[in-house]
CSV table of C-alpha atoms in Angstrom, one decimal:
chain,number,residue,atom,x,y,z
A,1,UNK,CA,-104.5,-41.8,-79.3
A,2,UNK,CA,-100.8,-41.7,-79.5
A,3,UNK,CA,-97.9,-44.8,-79.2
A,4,UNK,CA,-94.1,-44.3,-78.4
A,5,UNK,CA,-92.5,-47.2,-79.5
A,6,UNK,CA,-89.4,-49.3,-79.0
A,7,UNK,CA,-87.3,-50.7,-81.5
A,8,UNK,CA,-89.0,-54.8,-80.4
A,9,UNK,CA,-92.2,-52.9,-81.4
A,10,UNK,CA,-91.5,-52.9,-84.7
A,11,UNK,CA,-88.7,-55.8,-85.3
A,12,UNK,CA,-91.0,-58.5,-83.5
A,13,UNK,CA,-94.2,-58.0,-86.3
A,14,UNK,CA,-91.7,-57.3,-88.7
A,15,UNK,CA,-90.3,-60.2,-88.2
A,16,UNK,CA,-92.4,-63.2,-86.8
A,17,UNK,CA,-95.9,-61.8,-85.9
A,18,UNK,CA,-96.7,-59.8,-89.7
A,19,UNK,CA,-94.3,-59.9,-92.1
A,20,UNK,CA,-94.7,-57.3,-94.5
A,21,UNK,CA,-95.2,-59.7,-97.4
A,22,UNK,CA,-98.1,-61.5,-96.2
A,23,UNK,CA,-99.5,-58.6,-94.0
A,24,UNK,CA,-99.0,-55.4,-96.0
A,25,UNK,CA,-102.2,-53.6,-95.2
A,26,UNK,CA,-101.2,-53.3,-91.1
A,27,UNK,CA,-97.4,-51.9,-92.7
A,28,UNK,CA,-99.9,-49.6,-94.7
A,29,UNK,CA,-101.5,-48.4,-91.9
A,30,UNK,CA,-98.5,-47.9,-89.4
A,31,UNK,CA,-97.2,-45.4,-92.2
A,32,UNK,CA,-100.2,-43.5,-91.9
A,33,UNK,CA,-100.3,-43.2,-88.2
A,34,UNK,CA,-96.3,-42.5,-88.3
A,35,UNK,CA,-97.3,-39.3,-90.9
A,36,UNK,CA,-100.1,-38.3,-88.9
A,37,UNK,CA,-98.1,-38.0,-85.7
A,38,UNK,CA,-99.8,-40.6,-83.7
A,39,UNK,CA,-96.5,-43.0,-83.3
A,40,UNK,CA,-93.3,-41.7,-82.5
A,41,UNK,CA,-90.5,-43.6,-81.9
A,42,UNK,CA,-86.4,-42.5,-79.8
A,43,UNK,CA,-84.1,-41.7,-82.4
A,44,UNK,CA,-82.4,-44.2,-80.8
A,45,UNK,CA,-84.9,-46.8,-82.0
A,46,UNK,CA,-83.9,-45.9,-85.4
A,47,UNK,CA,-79.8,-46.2,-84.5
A,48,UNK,CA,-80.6,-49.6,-83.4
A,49,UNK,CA,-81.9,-50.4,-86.4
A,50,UNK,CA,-79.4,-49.2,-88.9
A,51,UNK,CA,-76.9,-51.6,-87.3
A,52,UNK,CA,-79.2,-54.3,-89.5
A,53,UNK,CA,-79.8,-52.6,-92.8
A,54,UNK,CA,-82.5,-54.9,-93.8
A,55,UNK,CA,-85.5,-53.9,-94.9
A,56,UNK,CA,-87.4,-53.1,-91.5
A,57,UNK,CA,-84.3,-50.7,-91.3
A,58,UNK,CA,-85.1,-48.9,-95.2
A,59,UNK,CA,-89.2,-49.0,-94.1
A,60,UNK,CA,-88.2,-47.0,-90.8
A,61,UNK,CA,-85.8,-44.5,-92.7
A,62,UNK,CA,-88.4,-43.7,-94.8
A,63,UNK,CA,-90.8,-42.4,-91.8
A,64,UNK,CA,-87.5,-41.0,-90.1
A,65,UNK,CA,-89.0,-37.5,-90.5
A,66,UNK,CA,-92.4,-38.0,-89.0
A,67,UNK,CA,-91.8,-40.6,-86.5
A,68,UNK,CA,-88.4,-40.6,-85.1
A,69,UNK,CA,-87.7,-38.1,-82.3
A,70,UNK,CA,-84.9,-36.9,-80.4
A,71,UNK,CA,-86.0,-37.1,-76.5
A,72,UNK,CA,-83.2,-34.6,-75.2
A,73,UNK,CA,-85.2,-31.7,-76.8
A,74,UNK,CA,-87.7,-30.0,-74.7
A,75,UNK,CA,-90.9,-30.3,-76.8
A,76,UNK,CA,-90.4,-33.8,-77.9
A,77,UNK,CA,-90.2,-35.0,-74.4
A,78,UNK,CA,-92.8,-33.0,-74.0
A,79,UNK,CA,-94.5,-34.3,-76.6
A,80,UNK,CA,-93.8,-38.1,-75.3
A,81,UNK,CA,-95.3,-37.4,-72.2
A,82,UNK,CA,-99.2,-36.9,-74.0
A,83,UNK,CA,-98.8,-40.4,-75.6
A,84,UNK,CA,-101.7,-42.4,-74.2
């Protein structure tokens, strides 16, 4: 199974729901499923997020390779589409 998410997808249990301090296991595991293709994420998601530079913002940059995509090109959206 694949996830797109948005940018409150990831500040909200970042945030409130798990921090990453207390809840490190599920950021663990997120990172796994970002490097094994099954979330992906609008570049724009990660624009959003540089406009905090915290460290939600450093934890996304690092997966910027695996999960971030630019929707205008053919095979991402493409790709998008097969989420679910």
């Amino acid at each position: 199974m694949r996830w797109c998410f948005d940018t409150s997808a990831l500040i909200e249990p970042w945030v409130r729901l798990y921090p990453p301090d207390l809840f490190a296991p599920i950021w663990q595991k997120l990172t796994e499923l970002c490097e094994a293709g099954d979330i992906v994420a609008p570049i724009d998601v990660l624009h959003e997020l540089e406009k905090q530079k915290d460290d939600l913002h450093d934890w996304a940059e690092s997966e910027a390779n695996e999960m971030f995509l630019d929707p205008d090109r053919r095979d991402v959206a493409a790709r998008i589409w097969t989420v679910g």
